Amino acid sequence: MTTLFADKYRSKVVLITGHTGFKGSWLAYWLHNLGATVVGYSLPAPTNPAHWQLLNLPIFDYSGNINNVAEMQAVFARHQPEIIFHMAAQPLVRESYRAPLETVETNILGTAKVLECVRQTPSVKAVVVITSDKCYENPEDGHPLKETDPMGGYDPYSMSKGAAELVVSSYRNSFFPVSCYGQSHQTLIASVRAGNVIGGGDWAADRLIPDLVRGSVLGQPVAIRNPLAVRPWQHVLEPLSGYLLVGQRLLEADVSIAEGWNFGPQTTDVLPVREVVRIARTHWSAIDADEQTFDHNPHEAHLLSLDCTKAHKWLEWQPVWTTAEAIERTIRWYQTYYETGEGPTSNDFSSYIQAAIKIDLCWTK
């Protein structure tokens, strides 16, 4: 493989919480390809089929709950990781209405418990906490949300992600202050927020693309509950490149990176659900969707977009694929899987890297 991220991950011990999930499995795959020693700590894969199971990666794979501090601390102590990517979460808005206490416990207390393990593990030099674009107090007034906007959240999921960001900020200020880095501690902590992530290998319930795929396979129309809702859609590899870039800079002891960061598509690629369905249908004619009105739908934001100027300017990060390209790649991934039983993860990964090299992105060097 071409040297990426200044080769900072080669031979590093990297611990991922939530590695069996959709985004976590893609991150584990990327880090394994970068030559890292990957340690995963997570509940079992949440769906069947699952991307994690298809990959069958040769990593250290631990099954456990992030709220079990003693069990998780034993994994930290055994492997002495140098960098943590904390991804374990209850990731679904509608599920948070059904299980608000579980969502709070996992997303807020779980984040604090991961950071407690970091406090007990001197080997940890960098922590990247993955939250969500829904962590912000969203007035839905048309302005893209930026890192200086207040945390908040209407629904339990969004609230839990806003609160997780406050946990990160508090731990950074209280135990890992940037002003004392290199003196009383050796750890830098950043948080990262991405848009609506799509890509092959996601079979979660109540997500647009997986629902469309399930419907096409079963020959059933899919009910679209919010066709005009606008979201920042992006391929899963896009935010992961940002997370890895943040991690690289933290490992390089760049204290200016120990903050919050947005990673999303270009503003022209923020699309309504209806348009995403239309594009997906051009690549898979079996997709059938019905726009329906539900009287008792739980509240979900109608308009959400991210301002990624900070990442563009200070990290020199840019998305590689347009949203249309991301949708096409995603649909093709599922078509290949249902035709062959194997997902073309390696092909998508290689194509993404080559496209990034072609436009000379900073992390490709």
PDB file of C-alpha atoms in Angstrom, residues 25-270:
ATOM      1  CA  SER A  25     -15.592  -2.447  10.845  1.00  0.00           C
ATOM      2  CA  TRP A  26     -14.489  -0.155   7.992  1.00  0.00           C
ATOM      3  CA  LEU A  27     -12.093   1.632  10.370  1.00  0.00           C
ATOM      4  CA  ALA A  28     -10.649  -1.688  11.571  1.00  0.00           C
ATOM      5  CA  TYR A  29     -10.154  -2.717   7.937  1.00  0.00           C
ATOM      6  CA  TRP A  30      -8.333   0.541   7.120  1.00  0.00           C
ATOM      7  CA  LEU A  31      -6.091   0.412  10.183  1.00  0.00           C
ATOM      8  CA  HIS A  32      -5.211  -3.222   9.511  1.00  0.00           C
ATOM      9  CA  ASN A  33      -4.173  -2.200   5.993  1.00  0.00           C
ATOM     10  CA  LEU A  34      -2.049   0.596   7.464  1.00  0.00           C
ATOM     11  CA  GLY A  35      -0.020  -1.976   9.392  1.00  0.00           C
ATOM     12  CA  ALA A  36      -1.439  -1.193  12.829  1.00  0.00           C
ATOM     13  CA  THR A  37      -1.907  -3.757  15.569  1.00  0.00           C
ATOM     14  CA  VAL A  38      -5.673  -3.465  15.945  1.00  0.00           C
ATOM     15  CA  VAL A  39      -7.472  -4.308  19.189  1.00  0.00           C
ATOM     16  CA  GLY A  40     -11.275  -4.305  19.097  1.00  0.00           C
ATOM     17  CA  TYR A  41     -13.606  -4.103  22.098  1.00  0.00           C
ATOM     18  CA  SER A  42     -17.299  -4.262  21.314  1.00  0.00           C
ATOM     19  CA  LEU A  43     -20.573  -6.031  21.693  1.00  0.00           C
ATOM     20  CA  PRO A  44     -21.148  -8.741  19.052  1.00  0.00           C
ATOM     21  CA  ALA A  45     -22.003  -7.524  15.554  1.00  0.00           C
ATOM     22  CA  PRO A  46     -25.445  -5.886  15.802  1.00  0.00           C
ATOM     23  CA  THR A  47     -26.908  -7.343  12.601  1.00  0.00           C
ATOM     24  CA  ASN A  48     -26.908 -10.545  10.578  1.00  0.00           C
ATOM     25  CA  PRO A  49     -25.404 -10.330   8.034  1.00  0.00           C
ATOM     26  CA  ALA A  50     -22.722  -7.968   9.291  1.00  0.00           C
ATOM     27  CA  HIS A  51     -19.801  -6.277   7.560  1.00  0.00           C
ATOM     28  CA  TRP A  52     -17.494  -7.203  10.431  1.00  0.00           C
ATOM     29  CA  GLN A  53     -18.165 -10.907   9.949  1.00  0.00           C
ATOM     30  CA  LEU A  54     -17.591 -10.668   6.193  1.00  0.00           C
ATOM     31  CA  LEU A  55     -14.172  -9.049   6.697  1.00  0.00           C
ATOM     32  CA  ASN A  56     -12.847 -11.763   9.018  1.00  0.00           C
ATOM     33  CA  LEU A  57      -9.892  -9.599  10.021  1.00  0.00           C
ATOM     34  CA  PRO A  58      -6.935 -11.061  11.973  1.00  0.00           C
ATOM     35  CA  ILE A  59      -7.105  -8.606  14.877  1.00  0.00           C
ATOM     36  CA  PHE A  60      -7.431  -8.922  18.655  1.00  0.00           C
ATOM     37  CA  ASP A  61     -11.201  -9.220  18.988  1.00  0.00           C
ATOM     38  CA  TYR A  62     -12.798  -8.794  22.432  1.00  0.00           C
ATOM     39  CA  SER A  63     -16.525  -9.044  23.075  1.00  0.00           C
ATOM     40  CA  GLY A  64     -17.637  -6.753  25.891  1.00  0.00           C
ATOM     41  CA  ASN A  65     -19.725  -3.785  26.983  1.00  0.00           C
ATOM     42  CA  ILE A  66     -18.084  -0.387  27.428  1.00  0.00           C
ATOM     43  CA  ASN A  67     -20.076   0.028  30.640  1.00  0.00           C
ATOM     44  CA  ASN A  68     -18.157  -2.902  32.140  1.00  0.00           C
ATOM     45  CA  VAL A  69     -15.175  -0.864  33.305  1.00  0.00           C
ATOM     46  CA  ALA A  70     -13.239  -3.735  34.879  1.00  0.00           C
ATOM     47  CA  GLU A  71     -13.473  -5.880  31.750  1.00  0.00           C
ATOM     48  CA  MET A  72     -12.565  -3.009  29.446  1.00  0.00           C
ATOM     49  CA  GLN A  73      -9.701  -1.872  31.677  1.00  0.00           C
ATOM     50  CA  ALA A  74      -8.246  -5.384  31.537  1.00  0.00           C
ATOM     51  CA  VAL A  75      -8.061  -5.100  27.718  1.00  0.00           C
ATOM     52  CA  PHE A  76      -6.382  -1.694  28.019  1.00  0.00           C
ATOM     53  CA  ALA A  77      -3.879  -3.084  30.517  1.00  0.00           C
ATOM     54  CA  ARG A  78      -3.151  -6.178  28.438  1.00  0.00           C
ATOM     55  CA  HIS A  79      -2.433  -4.354  25.175  1.00  0.00           C
ATOM     56  CA  GLN A  80      -1.247  -0.899  26.297  1.00  0.00           C
ATOM     57  CA  PRO A  81      -2.723   0.936  23.271  1.00  0.00           C
ATOM     58  CA  GLU A  82      -1.170   4.135  21.987  1.00  0.00           C
ATOM     59  CA  ILE A  83      -4.307   5.560  20.399  1.00  0.00           C
ATOM     60  CA  ILE A  84      -8.025   5.005  21.008  1.00  0.00           C
ATOM     61  CA  PHE A  85     -10.877   5.433  18.543  1.00  0.00           C
ATOM     62  CA  HIS A  86     -14.059   5.409  20.626  1.00  0.00           C
ATOM     63  CA  MET A  87     -16.960   4.472  18.353  1.00  0.00           C
ATOM     64  CA  ALA A  88     -19.123   2.186  20.526  1.00  0.00           C
ATOM     65  CA  ALA A  89     -22.595   3.683  20.791  1.00  0.00           C
ATOM     66  CA  GLN A  90     -26.322   3.245  20.450  1.00  0.00           C
ATOM     67  CA  PRO A  91     -26.396   4.857  16.974  1.00  0.00           C
ATOM     68  CA  LEU A  92     -30.072   5.161  15.993  1.00  0.00           C
ATOM     69  CA  VAL A  93     -32.464   8.075  16.556  1.00  0.00           C
ATOM     70  CA  ARG A  94     -35.674   6.036  16.509  1.00  0.00           C
ATOM     71  CA  GLU A  95     -34.182   3.371  18.779  1.00  0.00           C
ATOM     72  CA  SER A  96     -33.390   6.117  21.290  1.00  0.00           C
ATOM     73  CA  TYR A  97     -37.124   6.804  21.627  1.00  0.00           C
ATOM     74  CA  ARG A  98     -37.714   3.116  22.353  1.00  0.00           C
ATOM     75  CA  ALA A  99     -34.756   2.773  24.743  1.00  0.00           C
ATOM     76  CA  PRO A 100     -33.784   6.208  26.110  1.00  0.00           C
ATOM     77  CA  LEU A 101     -32.092   4.942  29.277  1.00  0.00           C
ATOM     78  CA  GLU A 102     -29.956   2.453  27.372  1.00  0.00           C
ATOM     79  CA  THR A 103     -29.021   5.238  24.944  1.00  0.00           C
ATOM     80  CA  VAL A 104     -28.006   7.547  27.787  1.00  0.00           C
ATOM     81  CA  GLU A 105     -26.069   4.821  29.583  1.00  0.00           C
ATOM     82  CA  THR A 106     -24.151   3.750  26.477  1.00  0.00           C
ATOM     83  CA  ASN A 107     -23.507   7.094  24.810  1.00  0.00           C
ATOM     84  CA  ILE A 108     -22.856   9.285  27.841  1.00  0.00           C
ATOM     85  CA  LEU A 109     -21.717   7.076  30.709  1.00  0.00           C
ATOM     86  CA  GLY A 110     -19.973   4.720  28.288  1.00  0.00           C
ATOM     87  CA  THR A 111     -17.894   7.600  26.947  1.00  0.00           C
ATOM     88  CA  ALA A 112     -16.913   8.617  30.475  1.00  0.00           C
ATOM     89  CA  LYS A 113     -15.919   5.029  31.278  1.00  0.00           C
ATOM     90  CA  VAL A 114     -13.715   4.801  28.196  1.00  0.00           C
ATOM     91  CA  LEU A 115     -11.983   8.008  29.270  1.00  0.00           C
ATOM     92  CA  GLU A 116     -11.568   6.581  32.783  1.00  0.00           C
ATOM     93  CA  CYS A 117      -9.728   3.637  31.239  1.00  0.00           C
ATOM     94  CA  VAL A 118      -7.547   6.128  29.369  1.00  0.00           C
ATOM     95  CA  ARG A 119      -6.710   7.815  32.671  1.00  0.00           C
ATOM     96  CA  GLN A 120      -5.454   4.470  34.011  1.00  0.00           C
ATOM     97  CA  THR A 121      -3.357   3.668  30.913  1.00  0.00           C
ATOM     98  CA  PRO A 122      -0.191   5.788  30.541  1.00  0.00           C
ATOM     99  CA  SER A 123       0.575   4.298  27.105  1.00  0.00           C
ATOM    100  CA  VAL A 124      -2.335   6.208  25.526  1.00  0.00           C
ATOM    101  CA  LYS A 125      -1.038   9.217  23.618  1.00  0.00           C
ATOM    102  CA  ALA A 126      -4.152  10.085  21.593  1.00  0.00           C
ATOM    103  CA  VAL A 127      -7.921   9.640  21.826  1.00  0.00           C
ATOM    104  CA  VAL A 128     -10.429  10.294  19.041  1.00  0.00           C
ATOM    105  CA  VAL A 129     -14.029  10.223  20.291  1.00  0.00           C
ATOM    106  CA  ILE A 130     -16.603   9.801  17.541  1.00  0.00           C
ATOM    107  CA  THR A 131     -19.945  11.477  18.267  1.00  0.00           C
ATOM    108  CA  SER A 132     -22.395  12.764  15.615  1.00  0.00           C
ATOM    109  CA  ASP A 133     -23.550  15.756  13.603  1.00  0.00           C
ATOM    110  CA  LYS A 134     -26.701  15.524  15.738  1.00  0.00           C
ATOM    111  CA  CYS A 135     -24.780  16.625  18.848  1.00  0.00           C
ATOM    112  CA  TYR A 136     -25.599  20.263  18.106  1.00  0.00           C
ATOM    113  CA  GLU A 137     -28.565  22.329  19.228  1.00  0.00           C
ATOM    114  CA  ASN A 138     -30.101  22.532  15.762  1.00  0.00           C
ATOM    115  CA  PRO A 139     -32.393  25.536  15.164  1.00  0.00           C
ATOM    116  CA  GLU A 140     -33.072  24.311  11.601  1.00  0.00           C
ATOM    117  CA  ASP A 141     -32.725  27.863  10.333  1.00  0.00           C
ATOM    118  CA  GLY A 142     -30.680  26.957   7.265  1.00  0.00           C
ATOM    119  CA  HIS A 143     -27.182  27.677   8.566  1.00  0.00           C
ATOM    120  CA  PRO A 144     -24.647  24.823   8.472  1.00  0.00           C
ATOM    121  CA  LEU A 145     -23.668  23.852  12.006  1.00  0.00           C
ATOM    122  CA  LYS A 146     -20.081  24.573  13.000  1.00  0.00           C
ATOM    123  CA  GLU A 147     -17.859  23.527  15.888  1.00  0.00           C
ATOM    124  CA  THR A 148     -18.551  26.683  17.920  1.00  0.00           C
ATOM    125  CA  ASP A 149     -22.324  26.130  17.903  1.00  0.00           C
ATOM    126  CA  PRO A 150     -23.821  24.981  21.227  1.00  0.00           C
ATOM    127  CA  MET A 151     -24.360  21.327  22.030  1.00  0.00           C
ATOM    128  CA  GLY A 152     -27.928  20.144  22.417  1.00  0.00           C
ATOM    129  CA  GLY A 153     -30.403  17.744  20.876  1.00  0.00           C
ATOM    130  CA  TYR A 154     -34.171  17.312  20.759  1.00  0.00           C
ATOM    131  CA  ASP A 155     -34.450  13.510  20.731  1.00  0.00           C
ATOM    132  CA  PRO A 156     -32.712  11.165  23.228  1.00  0.00           C
ATOM    133  CA  TYR A 157     -30.054  10.124  20.702  1.00  0.00           C
ATOM    134  CA  SER A 158     -29.080  13.690  19.791  1.00  0.00           C
ATOM    135  CA  MET A 159     -29.129  14.709  23.448  1.00  0.00           C
ATOM    136  CA  SER A 160     -26.855  11.798  24.329  1.00  0.00           C
ATOM    137  CA  LYS A 161     -24.340  12.810  21.669  1.00  0.00           C
ATOM    138  CA  GLY A 162     -24.361  16.442  22.794  1.00  0.00           C
ATOM    139  CA  ALA A 163     -23.817  15.268  26.359  1.00  0.00           C
ATOM    140  CA  ALA A 164     -20.997  12.950  25.232  1.00  0.00           C
ATOM    141  CA  GLU A 165     -19.271  15.993  23.750  1.00  0.00           C
ATOM    142  CA  LEU A 166     -19.566  17.734  27.128  1.00  0.00           C
ATOM    143  CA  VAL A 167     -18.058  14.670  28.805  1.00  0.00           C
ATOM    144  CA  VAL A 168     -15.097  14.829  26.397  1.00  0.00           C
ATOM    145  CA  SER A 169     -14.638  18.559  26.995  1.00  0.00           C
ATOM    146  CA  SER A 170     -14.793  18.122  30.758  1.00  0.00           C
ATOM    147  CA  TYR A 171     -12.270  15.263  30.823  1.00  0.00           C
ATOM    148  CA  ARG A 172      -9.932  17.167  28.513  1.00  0.00           C
ATOM    149  CA  ASN A 173     -10.105  20.285  30.685  1.00  0.00           C
ATOM    150  CA  SER A 174      -9.956  18.454  34.010  1.00  0.00           C
ATOM    151  CA  PHE A 175      -7.485  15.635  33.412  1.00  0.00           C
ATOM    152  CA  PHE A 176      -5.768  16.225  30.068  1.00  0.00           C
ATOM    153  CA  PRO A 177      -5.483  20.019  29.685  1.00  0.00           C
ATOM    154  CA  VAL A 178      -3.577  21.081  26.608  1.00  0.00           C
ATOM    155  CA  SER A 179      -1.667  23.648  28.663  1.00  0.00           C
ATOM    156  CA  CYS A 180      -0.141  20.816  30.729  1.00  0.00           C
ATOM    157  CA  TYR A 181       0.627  18.455  27.843  1.00  0.00           C
ATOM    158  CA  GLY A 182       4.141  17.038  28.123  1.00  0.00           C
ATOM    159  CA  GLN A 183       4.303  17.953  31.811  1.00  0.00           C
ATOM    160  CA  SER A 184       1.591  16.344  33.948  1.00  0.00           C
ATOM    161  CA  HIS A 185       0.217  14.128  31.170  1.00  0.00           C
ATOM    162  CA  GLN A 186       1.012  12.783  27.684  1.00  0.00           C
ATOM    163  CA  THR A 187      -2.487  12.433  26.161  1.00  0.00           C
ATOM    164  CA  LEU A 188      -4.367  14.556  23.626  1.00  0.00           C
ATOM    165  CA  ILE A 189      -8.121  14.145  23.092  1.00  0.00           C
ATOM    166  CA  ALA A 190     -10.225  15.229  20.105  1.00  0.00           C
ATOM    167  CA  SER A 191     -13.872  14.676  19.179  1.00  0.00           C
ATOM    168  CA  VAL A 192     -15.174  14.247  15.643  1.00  0.00           C
ATOM    169  CA  ARG A 193     -18.635  14.643  14.128  1.00  0.00           C
ATOM    170  CA  ALA A 194     -19.763  13.279  10.764  1.00  0.00           C
ATOM    171  CA  GLY A 195     -22.851  13.523   8.615  1.00  0.00           C
ATOM    172  CA  ASN A 196     -25.189  10.759   7.458  1.00  0.00           C
ATOM    173  CA  VAL A 197     -22.785   7.977   6.548  1.00  0.00           C
ATOM    174  CA  ILE A 198     -23.587   5.447   3.833  1.00  0.00           C
ATOM    175  CA  GLY A 199     -21.634   2.580   2.303  1.00  0.00           C
ATOM    176  CA  GLY A 200     -21.657  -1.154   1.829  1.00  0.00           C
ATOM    177  CA  GLY A 201     -22.110  -3.420   4.822  1.00  0.00           C
ATOM    178  CA  ASP A 202     -24.710  -1.467   6.797  1.00  0.00           C
ATOM    179  CA  TRP A 203     -27.796  -3.527   7.661  1.00  0.00           C
ATOM    180  CA  ALA A 204     -29.087  -1.407  10.546  1.00  0.00           C
ATOM    181  CA  ALA A 205     -32.809  -0.825  10.895  1.00  0.00           C
ATOM    182  CA  ASP A 206     -34.377   2.590  10.249  1.00  0.00           C
ATOM    183  CA  ARG A 207     -31.590   3.785   7.951  1.00  0.00           C
ATOM    184  CA  LEU A 208     -32.504   4.850   4.454  1.00  0.00           C
ATOM    185  CA  ILE A 209     -30.085   2.873   2.244  1.00  0.00           C
ATOM    186  CA  PRO A 210     -30.281  -0.398   4.230  1.00  0.00           C
ATOM    187  CA  ASP A 211     -34.082  -0.123   4.201  1.00  0.00           C
ATOM    188  CA  LEU A 212     -34.087   0.415   0.425  1.00  0.00           C
ATOM    189  CA  VAL A 213     -31.754  -2.544  -0.077  1.00  0.00           C
ATOM    190  CA  ARG A 214     -33.880  -4.834   2.093  1.00  0.00           C
ATOM    191  CA  GLY A 215     -36.974  -3.785   0.188  1.00  0.00           C
ATOM    192  CA  SER A 216     -35.387  -4.442  -3.200  1.00  0.00           C
ATOM    193  CA  VAL A 217     -34.182  -7.895  -2.131  1.00  0.00           C
ATOM    194  CA  LEU A 218     -37.615  -8.820  -0.757  1.00  0.00           C
ATOM    195  CA  GLY A 219     -39.496  -7.207  -3.643  1.00  0.00           C
ATOM    196  CA  GLN A 220     -41.351  -4.882  -1.282  1.00  0.00           C
ATOM    197  CA  PRO A 221     -41.842  -1.099  -1.385  1.00  0.00           C
ATOM    198  CA  VAL A 222     -40.195   0.866   1.418  1.00  0.00           C
ATOM    199  CA  ALA A 223     -42.151   3.483   3.334  1.00  0.00           C
ATOM    200  CA  ILE A 224     -40.287   6.809   3.278  1.00  0.00           C
ATOM    201  CA  ARG A 225     -41.287   8.724   6.388  1.00  0.00           C
ATOM    202  CA  ASN A 226     -39.502  12.055   5.775  1.00  0.00           C
ATOM    203  CA  PRO A 227     -38.940  12.476   2.016  1.00  0.00           C
ATOM    204  CA  LEU A 228     -38.072  16.175   2.277  1.00  0.00           C
ATOM    205  CA  ALA A 229     -35.672  15.833   5.210  1.00  0.00           C
ATOM    206  CA  VAL A 230     -32.255  17.230   4.228  1.00  0.00           C
ATOM    207  CA  ARG A 231     -29.040  15.549   5.381  1.00  0.00           C
ATOM    208  CA  PRO A 232     -25.262  15.708   4.695  1.00  0.00           C
ATOM    209  CA  TRP A 233     -24.811  12.311   3.008  1.00  0.00           C
ATOM    210  CA  GLN A 234     -21.276  10.904   2.606  1.00  0.00           C
ATOM    211  CA  HIS A 235     -19.513   7.592   2.000  1.00  0.00           C
ATOM    212  CA  VAL A 236     -18.196   5.950   5.157  1.00  0.00           C
ATOM    213  CA  LEU A 237     -14.576   6.296   3.991  1.00  0.00           C
ATOM    214  CA  GLU A 238     -14.883  10.108   3.963  1.00  0.00           C
ATOM    215  CA  PRO A 239     -15.237  10.726   7.706  1.00  0.00           C
ATOM    216  CA  LEU A 240     -12.864   7.854   8.468  1.00  0.00           C
ATOM    217  CA  SER A 241     -10.131   9.646   6.506  1.00  0.00           C
ATOM    218  CA  GLY A 242     -10.816  12.661   8.708  1.00  0.00           C
ATOM    219  CA  TYR A 243     -10.729  10.629  11.926  1.00  0.00           C
ATOM    220  CA  LEU A 244      -7.426   9.034  10.916  1.00  0.00           C
ATOM    221  CA  LEU A 245      -5.986  12.419   9.983  1.00  0.00           C
ATOM    222  CA  VAL A 246      -6.956  13.814  13.394  1.00  0.00           C
ATOM    223  CA  GLY A 247      -5.400  10.760  15.037  1.00  0.00           C
ATOM    224  CA  GLN A 248      -2.199  11.206  13.044  1.00  0.00           C
ATOM    225  CA  ARG A 249      -1.866  14.815  14.118  1.00  0.00           C
ATOM    226  CA  LEU A 250      -2.526  13.932  17.760  1.00  0.00           C
ATOM    227  CA  LEU A 251       0.173  11.249  17.605  1.00  0.00           C
ATOM    228  CA  GLU A 252       2.494  13.926  16.222  1.00  0.00           C
ATOM    229  CA  ALA A 253       1.839  15.899  19.433  1.00  0.00           C
ATOM    230  CA  ASP A 254      -0.010  18.726  17.671  1.00  0.00           C
ATOM    231  CA  VAL A 255      -1.883  20.236  20.607  1.00  0.00           C
ATOM    232  CA  SER A 256      -3.985  22.458  18.321  1.00  0.00           C
ATOM    233  CA  ILE A 257      -5.881  19.374  17.128  1.00  0.00           C
ATOM    234  CA  ALA A 258      -7.232  18.494  20.613  1.00  0.00           C
ATOM    235  CA  GLU A 259     -10.648  20.005  19.834  1.00  0.00           C
ATOM    236  CA  GLY A 260     -13.909  19.170  18.054  1.00  0.00           C
ATOM    237  CA  TRP A 261     -14.005  18.650  14.254  1.00  0.00           C
ATOM    238  CA  ASN A 262     -16.752  18.369  11.628  1.00  0.00           C
ATOM    239  CA  PHE A 263     -16.405  16.075   8.608  1.00  0.00           C
ATOM    240  CA  GLY A 264     -19.093  16.263   5.971  1.00  0.00           C
ATOM    241  CA  PRO A 265     -19.733  16.587   2.238  1.00  0.00           C
ATOM    242  CA  GLN A 266     -19.502  19.759   0.204  1.00  0.00           C
ATOM    243  CA  THR A 267     -22.454  22.064   0.842  1.00  0.00           C
ATOM    244  CA  THR A 268     -23.753  21.345  -2.668  1.00  0.00           C
ATOM    245  CA  ASP A 269     -24.038  17.667  -1.715  1.00  0.00           C
ATOM    246  CA  VAL A 270     -26.523  18.153   1.119  1.00  0.00           C
TER     247      VAL A 270
END
